[in-house]
Amino acid sequence: SQQGEEDPQALSIQEGENATMNCSYKTSINNLQWYRQNSGRGLVHLILIRSNEREKHSGRLRVTLDTSKKSSSLLITASRAADTASYFCATDAGNSGGSNYKLTFGKGTLLTVNP
Amino acid sequence: NAGVMQNPRHLVRRRGQEARLRCSPMKGHSHVYWYRQLPEEGLKFMVYLQKENIIDESGMPKERFSAEFPKEGPSILRIQQVVRGDSAAYFCASSPGGTVYGYTFGSGTRLTVV
């Protein structure tokens, strides 16, 4: 699998339900970030979690990070139709020469929230 | 603060033509990054620039692609002699420093080569 690979590829839920997306990666990281991309638009940064953090919250978003399993999850609670978008996790290169500006993105999870 | 501005939003080029994509970073940001997104794919790093310097171009194809970020004006990603495989969305991001604290991305330029 690729660095920063999301699972599932697609998720369809009803408004009000929670949505959970997972991300796995291969190499050590400094940070892991989640981005949202609405169809045909740019990426919006949602949340960044550092390698020494295990959980982070931002509004209806909850991100967890398990460095021992090299995985992260993004939970969106009480979903809304406006949350319909693709969600990407992105990892940096970790301590490989300090090039932590270079993000590696997965292919994303397409979330559809039905009204 | 207008955010990261990219233009044009859509660009159609015939095979063999040149494509120029422009990116103006957020005010106060001196670091610019270009990424490419092929259909159904995640973003792939292309190049990292600071004013008048290319810091890392390890993701750039060896031929036909070049990037610059002059002292004045926007960053330019230039693709010469475009081919169909260059059709993609090209995103620019900027940051105030060289480390990752959550990029601000532009809305992208969607290049279609016909």
Coordinates of C-alpha atoms in Angstrom, one line a residue, chain A residues 39-91:
Chain A
S39 CA -15.6 18.2 -6.1
G40 CA -13.5 20.3 -8.5
R41 CA -12.1 22.5 -5.8
G42 CA -8.9 22.9 -3.9
L43 CA -7.9 21.3 -0.7
V44 CA -8.9 22.7 2.7
H45 CA -6.7 21.9 5.7
L46 CA -8.8 20.3 8.4
I47 CA -6.5 19.3 11.2
L48 CA -2.8 18.4 11.9
I49 CA -1.7 15.9 14.5
R50 CA 1.9 15.5 15.6
S51 CA 3.6 12.2 16.0
N52 CA 3.7 12.7 19.8
E53 CA -0.1 13.3 20.0
R54 CA -2.7 10.5 20.2
E55 CA -5.9 12.4 19.7
K56 CA -7.0 15.8 18.6
H57 CA -10.4 17.5 18.3
S58 CA -11.6 20.4 16.2
G59 CA -15.3 21.1 16.2
R60 CA -17.1 18.0 14.9
L61 CA -13.8 16.4 13.9
R62 CA -11.8 14.0 16.0
V63 CA -8.5 12.6 14.8
T64 CA -6.6 9.8 16.4
L65 CA -3.0 8.7 15.6
D66 CA -1.5 5.3 16.5
T67 CA 2.2 5.5 15.6
S68 CA 2.8 1.9 16.6
K69 CA 0.3 0.8 14.0
K70 CA 1.1 3.6 11.6
S71 CA -2.5 4.5 11.3
S72 CA -4.8 7.4 11.8
S73 CA -8.6 7.9 11.8
L74 CA -10.8 10.8 11.1
L75 CA -14.2 10.9 12.8
I76 CA -16.8 13.4 11.7
T77 CA -19.7 13.5 14.1
A78 CA -23.3 14.5 13.3
S79 CA -22.6 14.6 9.6
R80 CA -24.2 17.1 7.3
A81 CA -24.9 17.1 3.6
A82 CA -22.2 19.9 3.3
D83 CA -19.6 17.4 4.6
T84 CA -19.9 15.6 1.2
A85 CA -16.4 15.7 -0.2
S86 CA -13.2 13.7 -0.6
Y87 CA -11.0 13.4 2.5
F88 CA -7.3 12.9 2.2
C89 CA -4.7 12.2 4.8
A90 CA -1.2 13.5 4.2
T91 CA 2.0 12.5 5.9

